[in-house]
Amino acid sequence: YTDASSIHDWALSGMQWAVAEGIIGGRPSGALDPRGVATRADITRLTRRLGDEIARVYGWEIPKPKVKQKEAR
């Protein structure tokens, strides 16, 4: 990532792990943007990916959400 050097030393190993596991992916510009603002969509993705990783490690199965079909009018 183009801005990897801006990650604080105390967070570097955690960020390396999160990127390697696909939990954090960065911005379309090729930057991680570690000091940027996270949107609700960013937090939702991060939470889901982290939950999936925890479930994988412990062998848990997470049920996929059911998507309701829109009724024809």
Backbone atoms as SQL, in Angstrom:
CREATE TABLE atoms (id INTEGER PRIMARY KEY, chain TEXT, resi INTEGER, resn TEXT, atom TEXT, x REAL, y REAL, z REAL);
INSERT INTO atoms VALUES
  (1, 'A', 1, 'TYR', 'N', 0.832, -1.187, 0.000),
  (2, 'A', 1, 'TYR', 'CA', 0.000, 0.000, 0.000),
  (3, 'A', 1, 'TYR', 'C', 0.867, 1.236, 0.000),
  (4, 'A', 2, 'THR', 'N', 0.402, 2.246, -0.658),
  (5, 'A', 2, 'THR', 'CA', 1.220, 3.441, -0.853),
  (6, 'A', 2, 'THR', 'C', 1.497, 4.207, 0.430),
  (7, 'A', 3, 'ASP', 'N', 0.643, 4.038, 1.442),
  (8, 'A', 3, 'ASP', 'CA', 0.816, 4.791, 2.690),
  (9, 'A', 3, 'ASP', 'C', 1.108, 3.890, 3.885),
  (10, 'A', 4, 'ALA', 'N', 1.636, 2.708, 3.642),
  (11, 'A', 4, 'ALA', 'CA', 1.903, 1.759, 4.729),
  (12, 'A', 4, 'ALA', 'C', 2.860, 2.335, 5.777),
  (13, 'A', 5, 'SER', 'N', 3.728, 3.229, 5.375),
  (14, 'A', 5, 'SER', 'CA', 4.684, 3.813, 6.323),
  (15, 'A', 5, 'SER', 'C', 4.008, 4.727, 7.340),
  (16, 'A', 6, 'SER', 'N', 2.743, 5.091, 7.122),
  (17, 'A', 6, 'SER', 'CA', 2.047, 5.973, 8.073),
  (18, 'A', 6, 'SER', 'C', 1.351, 5.190, 9.190),
  (19, 'A', 7, 'ILE', 'N', 1.477, 3.873, 9.175),
  (20, 'A', 7, 'ILE', 'CA', 0.894, 3.062, 10.250),
  (21, 'A', 7, 'ILE', 'C', 1.818, 3.147, 11.465),
  (22, 'A', 8, 'HIS', 'N', 1.252, 3.430, 12.629),
  (23, 'A', 8, 'HIS', 'CA', 2.053, 3.531, 13.850),
  (24, 'A', 8, 'HIS', 'C', 2.716, 2.188, 14.164),
  (25, 'A', 9, 'ASP', 'N', 3.876, 2.244, 14.775),
  (26, 'A', 9, 'ASP', 'CA', 4.624, 1.038, 15.120),
  (27, 'A', 9, 'ASP', 'C', 3.801, 0.057, 15.954),
  (28, 'A', 10, 'TRP', 'N', 3.026, 0.584, 16.923),
  (29, 'A', 10, 'TRP', 'CA', 2.264, -0.296, 17.806),
  (30, 'A', 10, 'TRP', 'C', 1.155, -1.039, 17.061),
  (31, 'A', 11, 'ALA', 'N', 0.728, -0.529, 15.906),
  (32, 'A', 11, 'ALA', 'CA', -0.370, -1.146, 15.152),
  (33, 'A', 11, 'ALA', 'C', 0.112, -1.966, 13.963),
  (34, 'A', 12, 'LEU', 'N', 1.389, -1.939, 13.669),
  (35, 'A', 12, 'LEU', 'CA', 1.901, -2.534, 12.446),
  (36, 'A', 12, 'LEU', 'C', 1.636, -4.035, 12.351),
  (37, 'A', 13, 'SER', 'N', 1.939, -4.796, 13.386),
  (38, 'A', 13, 'SER', 'CA', 1.746, -6.257, 13.285),
  (39, 'A', 13, 'SER', 'C', 0.263, -6.612, 13.153),
  (40, 'A', 14, 'GLY', 'N', -0.601, -5.890, 13.836),
  (41, 'A', 14, 'GLY', 'CA', -2.038, -6.127, 13.715),
  (42, 'A', 14, 'GLY', 'C', -2.565, -5.796, 12.327),
  (43, 'A', 15, 'MET', 'N', -2.083, -4.709, 11.765),
  (44, 'A', 15, 'MET', 'CA', -2.496, -4.334, 10.410),
  (45, 'A', 15, 'MET', 'C', -1.966, -5.338, 9.386),
  (46, 'A', 16, 'GLN', 'N', -0.737, -5.789, 9.571),
  (47, 'A', 16, 'GLN', 'CA', -0.182, -6.789, 8.644),
  (48, 'A', 16, 'GLN', 'C', -1.020, -8.064, 8.680),
  (49, 'A', 17, 'TRP', 'N', -1.413, -8.497, 9.868),
  (50, 'A', 17, 'TRP', 'CA', -2.252, -9.688, 9.999),
  (51, 'A', 17, 'TRP', 'C', -3.606, -9.461, 9.340),
  (52, 'A', 18, 'ALA', 'N', -4.253, -8.326, 9.625),
  (53, 'A', 18, 'ALA', 'CA', -5.586, -8.045, 9.093),
  (54, 'A', 18, 'ALA', 'C', -5.581, -7.956, 7.564),
  (55, 'A', 19, 'VAL', 'N', -4.545, -7.382, 6.999),
  (56, 'A', 19, 'VAL', 'CA', -4.436, -7.299, 5.541),
  (57, 'A', 19, 'VAL', 'C', -4.187, -8.692, 4.959),
  (58, 'A', 20, 'ALA', 'N', -3.287, -9.449, 5.580),
  (59, 'A', 20, 'ALA', 'CA', -2.971, -10.801, 5.089),
  (60, 'A', 20, 'ALA', 'C', -4.190, -11.717, 5.126),
  (61, 'A', 21, 'GLU', 'N', -5.044, -11.544, 6.113),
  (62, 'A', 21, 'GLU', 'CA', -6.249, -12.373, 6.253),
  (63, 'A', 21, 'GLU', 'C', -7.434, -11.849, 5.448),
  (64, 'A', 22, 'GLY', 'N', -7.264, -10.694, 4.795),
  (65, 'A', 22, 'GLY', 'CA', -8.339, -10.134, 3.987),
  (66, 'A', 22, 'GLY', 'C', -9.400, -9.406, 4.787),
  (67, 'A', 23, 'ILE', 'N', -9.113, -9.101, 6.038),
  (68, 'A', 23, 'ILE', 'CA', -10.081, -8.404, 6.889),
  (69, 'A', 23, 'ILE', 'C', -10.095, -6.916, 6.564),
  (70, 'A', 24, 'ILE', 'N', -8.929, -6.363, 6.277),
  (71, 'A', 24, 'ILE', 'CA', -8.800, -4.970, 5.863),
  (72, 'A', 24, 'ILE', 'C', -8.199, -4.974, 4.469),
  (73, 'A', 25, 'GLY', 'N', -8.794, -4.192, 3.572),
  (74, 'A', 25, 'GLY', 'CA', -8.338, -4.251, 2.200),
  (75, 'A', 25, 'GLY', 'C', -7.833, -2.959, 1.612),
  (76, 'A', 26, 'GLY', 'N', -8.064, -1.859, 2.255),
  (77, 'A', 26, 'GLY', 'CA', -7.587, -0.602, 1.723),
  (78, 'A', 26, 'GLY', 'C', -8.586, 0.073, 0.801),
  (79, 'A', 27, 'ARG', 'N', -8.174, 1.171, 0.245),
  (80, 'A', 27, 'ARG', 'CA', -9.006, 2.023, -0.613),
  (81, 'A', 27, 'ARG', 'C', -8.717, 1.729, -2.086),
  (82, 'A', 28, 'PRO', 'N', -9.646, 2.092, -2.963),
  (83, 'A', 28, 'PRO', 'CA', -9.412, 1.900, -4.401),
  (84, 'A', 28, 'PRO', 'C', -8.160, 2.625, -4.915),
  (85, 'A', 29, 'SER', 'N', -7.745, 3.664, -4.216),
  (86, 'A', 29, 'SER', 'CA', -6.558, 4.424, -4.627),
  (87, 'A', 29, 'SER', 'C', -5.257, 3.671, -4.367),
  (88, 'A', 30, 'GLY', 'N', -5.327, 2.535, -3.681),
  (89, 'A', 30, 'GLY', 'CA', -4.119, 1.781, -3.353),
  (90, 'A', 30, 'GLY', 'C', -3.542, 2.142, -1.998),
  (91, 'A', 31, 'ALA', 'N', -4.291, 2.880, -1.201),
  (92, 'A', 31, 'ALA', 'CA', -3.849, 3.303, 0.126),
  (93, 'A', 31, 'ALA', 'C', -4.657, 2.570, 1.200),
  (94, 'A', 32, 'LEU', 'N', -4.034, 2.356, 2.338),
  (95, 'A', 32, 'LEU', 'CA', -4.756, 1.801, 3.491),
  (96, 'A', 32, 'LEU', 'C', -5.538, 2.882, 4.213),
  (97, 'A', 33, 'ASP', 'N', -5.032, 4.077, 4.200),
  (98, 'A', 33, 'ASP', 'CA', -5.672, 5.221, 4.847),
  (99, 'A', 33, 'ASP', 'C', -5.905, 4.967, 6.338),
  (100, 'A', 34, 'PRO', 'N', -4.841, 4.590, 7.085),
  (101, 'A', 34, 'PRO', 'CA', -5.002, 4.221, 8.489),
  (102, 'A', 34, 'PRO', 'C', -5.488, 5.363, 9.387),
  (103, 'A', 35, 'ARG', 'N', -5.359, 6.580, 8.937),
  (104, 'A', 35, 'ARG', 'CA', -5.827, 7.714, 9.746),
  (105, 'A', 35, 'ARG', 'C', -7.078, 8.349, 9.149),
  (106, 'A', 36, 'GLY', 'N', -7.695, 7.677, 8.181),
  (107, 'A', 36, 'GLY', 'CA', -8.884, 8.200, 7.520),
  (108, 'A', 36, 'GLY', 'C', -10.145, 7.910, 8.316),
  (109, 'A', 37, 'VAL', 'N', -11.248, 8.315, 7.769),
  (110, 'A', 37, 'VAL', 'CA', -12.549, 8.117, 8.394),
  (111, 'A', 37, 'VAL', 'C', -13.182, 6.859, 7.808),
  (112, 'A', 38, 'ALA', 'N', -13.666, 5.983, 8.679),
  (113, 'A', 38, 'ALA', 'CA', -14.341, 4.761, 8.236),
  (114, 'A', 38, 'ALA', 'C', -15.841, 5.026, 8.111),
  (115, 'A', 39, 'THR', 'N', -16.416, 4.584, 7.006),
  (116, 'A', 39, 'THR', 'CA', -17.857, 4.725, 6.807),
  (117, 'A', 39, 'THR', 'C', -18.575, 3.556, 7.483),
  (118, 'A', 40, 'ARG', 'N', -19.895, 3.640, 7.550),
  (119, 'A', 40, 'ARG', 'CA', -20.669, 2.515, 8.080),
  (120, 'A', 40, 'ARG', 'C', -20.441, 1.271, 7.240),
  (121, 'A', 41, 'ALA', 'N', -20.326, 1.445, 5.939),
  (122, 'A', 41, 'ALA', 'CA', -20.075, 0.299, 5.055),
  (123, 'A', 41, 'ALA', 'C', -18.714, -0.324, 5.353),
  (124, 'A', 42, 'ASP', 'N', -17.705, 0.508, 5.609),
  (125, 'A', 42, 'ASP', 'CA', -16.371, -0.002, 5.961),
  (126, 'A', 42, 'ASP', 'C', -16.431, -0.838, 7.236),
  (127, 'A', 43, 'ILE', 'N', -17.106, -0.319, 8.247),
  (128, 'A', 43, 'ILE', 'CA', -17.204, -1.019, 9.533),
  (129, 'A', 43, 'ILE', 'C', -18.010, -2.304, 9.384),
  (130, 'A', 44, 'THR', 'N', -19.057, -2.278, 8.570),
  (131, 'A', 44, 'THR', 'CA', -19.857, -3.471, 8.331),
  (132, 'A', 44, 'THR', 'C', -19.006, -4.557, 7.686),
  (133, 'A', 45, 'ARG', 'N', -18.234, -4.187, 6.659),
  (134, 'A', 45, 'ARG', 'CA', -17.347, -5.156, 5.996),
  (135, 'A', 45, 'ARG', 'C', -16.324, -5.708, 6.972),
  (136, 'A', 46, 'LEU', 'N', -15.697, -4.826, 7.728),
  (137, 'A', 46, 'LEU', 'CA', -14.673, -5.251, 8.682),
  (138, 'A', 46, 'LEU', 'C', -15.258, -6.198, 9.723),
  (139, 'A', 47, 'THR', 'N', -16.416, -5.853, 10.260),
  (140, 'A', 47, 'THR', 'CA', -17.050, -6.683, 11.284),
  (141, 'A', 47, 'THR', 'C', -17.411, -8.057, 10.724),
  (142, 'A', 48, 'ARG', 'N', -17.969, -8.088, 9.528),
  (143, 'A', 48, 'ARG', 'CA', -18.345, -9.360, 8.910),
  (144, 'A', 48, 'ARG', 'C', -17.113, -10.213, 8.634),
  (145, 'A', 49, 'ARG', 'N', -16.079, -9.614, 8.074),
  (146, 'A', 49, 'ARG', 'CA', -14.857, -10.365, 7.768),
  (147, 'A', 49, 'ARG', 'C', -14.200, -10.887, 9.036),
  (148, 'A', 50, 'LEU', 'N', -14.161, -10.070, 10.080),
  (149, 'A', 50, 'LEU', 'CA', -13.578, -10.506, 11.343),
  (150, 'A', 50, 'LEU', 'C', -14.408, -11.629, 11.959),
  (151, 'A', 51, 'GLY', 'N', -15.728, -11.490, 11.925),
  (152, 'A', 51, 'GLY', 'CA', -16.600, -12.551, 12.427),
  (153, 'A', 51, 'GLY', 'C', -16.407, -13.848, 11.669),
  (154, 'A', 52, 'ASP', 'N', -16.283, -13.758, 10.344),
  (155, 'A', 52, 'ASP', 'CA', -16.038, -14.953, 9.535),
  (156, 'A', 52, 'ASP', 'C', -14.710, -15.612, 9.901),
  (157, 'A', 53, 'GLU', 'N', -13.693, -14.799, 10.156),
  (158, 'A', 53, 'GLU', 'CA', -12.378, -15.348, 10.524),
  (159, 'A', 53, 'GLU', 'C', -12.431, -16.023, 11.889),
  (160, 'A', 54, 'ILE', 'N', -13.096, -15.407, 12.855),
  (161, 'A', 54, 'ILE', 'CA', -13.238, -16.024, 14.182),
  (162, 'A', 54, 'ILE', 'C', -13.993, -17.336, 14.059),
  (163, 'A', 55, 'ALA', 'N', -15.068, -17.352, 13.275),
  (164, 'A', 55, 'ALA', 'CA', -15.843, -18.578, 13.080),
  (165, 'A', 55, 'ALA', 'C', -14.989, -19.659, 12.428),
  (166, 'A', 56, 'ARG', 'N', -14.169, -19.277, 11.451),
  (167, 'A', 56, 'ARG', 'CA', -13.299, -20.246, 10.786),
  (168, 'A', 56, 'ARG', 'C', -12.310, -20.865, 11.772),
  (169, 'A', 57, 'VAL', 'N', -11.705, -20.028, 12.597),
  (170, 'A', 57, 'VAL', 'CA', -10.710, -20.505, 13.565),
  (171, 'A', 57, 'VAL', 'C', -11.330, -21.479, 14.562),
  (172, 'A', 58, 'TYR', 'N', -12.551, -21.184, 15.027),
  (173, 'A', 58, 'TYR', 'CA', -13.204, -22.026, 16.024),
  (174, 'A', 58, 'TYR', 'C', -14.090, -23.112, 15.422),
  (175, 'A', 59, 'GLY', 'N', -14.195, -23.143, 14.093),
  (176, 'A', 59, 'GLY', 'CA', -14.996, -24.165, 13.444),
  (177, 'A', 59, 'GLY', 'C', -16.494, -23.948, 13.566),
  (178, 'A', 60, 'TRP', 'N', -16.892, -22.706, 13.766),
  (179, 'A', 60, 'TRP', 'CA', -18.314, -22.396, 13.887),
  (180, 'A', 60, 'TRP', 'C', -18.898, -22.170, 12.496),
  (181, 'A', 61, 'GLU', 'N', -20.184, -22.451, 12.353),
  (182, 'A', 61, 'GLU', 'CA', -20.863, -22.160, 11.106),
  (183, 'A', 61, 'GLU', 'C', -21.784, -20.969, 11.331),
  (184, 'A', 62, 'ILE', 'N', -21.592, -19.950, 10.531),
  (185, 'A', 62, 'ILE', 'CA', -22.427, -18.756, 10.635),
  (186, 'A', 62, 'ILE', 'C', -23.519, -18.868, 9.578),
  (187, 'A', 63, 'PRO', 'N', -24.776, -18.845, 10.003),
  (188, 'A', 63, 'PRO', 'CA', -25.838, -18.920, 8.997),
  (189, 'A', 63, 'PRO', 'C', -25.846, -17.676, 8.125),
  (190, 'A', 64, 'LYS', 'N', -26.046, -17.896, 6.853),
  (191, 'A', 64, 'LYS', 'CA', -26.130, -16.780, 5.913),
  (192, 'A', 64, 'LYS', 'C', -27.493, -16.115, 6.068),
  (193, 'A', 65, 'PRO', 'N', -27.541, -14.794, 6.001),
  (194, 'A', 65, 'PRO', 'CA', -28.832, -14.109, 6.149),
  (195, 'A', 65, 'PRO', 'C', -29.767, -14.464, 4.997),
  (196, 'A', 66, 'LYS', 'N', -31.029, -14.608, 5.335),
  (197, 'A', 66, 'LYS', 'CA', -32.026, -14.879, 4.303),
  (198, 'A', 66, 'LYS', 'C', -32.433, -13.562, 3.668),
  (199, 'A', 67, 'VAL', 'N', -32.446, -13.550, 2.365),
  (200, 'A', 67, 'VAL', 'CA', -32.827, -12.352, 1.630),
  (201, 'A', 67, 'VAL', 'C', -34.279, -12.510, 1.218),
  (202, 'A', 68, 'LYS', 'N', -35.091, -11.559, 1.636),
  (203, 'A', 68, 'LYS', 'CA', -36.501, -11.598, 1.281),
  (204, 'A', 68, 'LYS', 'C', -36.674, -11.184, -0.177),
  (205, 'A', 69, 'GLN', 'N', -37.470, -11.939, -0.878),
  (206, 'A', 69, 'GLN', 'CA', -37.796, -11.596, -2.261),
  (207, 'A', 69, 'GLN', 'C', -38.880, -10.531, -2.273),
  (208, 'A', 70, 'LYS', 'N', -38.739, -9.545, -3.121),
  (209, 'A', 70, 'LYS', 'CA', -39.767, -8.516, -3.238),
  (210, 'A', 70, 'LYS', 'C', -40.984, -9.114, -3.930),
  (211, 'A', 71, 'GLU', 'N', -42.131, -8.794, -3.398),
  (212, 'A', 71, 'GLU', 'CA', -43.379, -9.286, -3.994),
  (213, 'A', 71, 'GLU', 'C', -43.702, -8.492, -5.242),
  (214, 'A', 72, 'ALA', 'N', -44.177, -9.215, -6.254),
  (215, 'A', 72, 'ALA', 'CA', -44.588, -8.556, -7.499),
  (216, 'A', 72, 'ALA', 'C', -45.868, -7.782, -7.233),
  (217, 'A', 73, 'ARG', 'N', -45.984, -6.624, -7.837),
  (218, 'A', 73, 'ARG', 'CA', -47.177, -5.799, -7.647),
  (219, 'A', 73, 'ARG', 'C', -48.148, -6.004, -8.753);
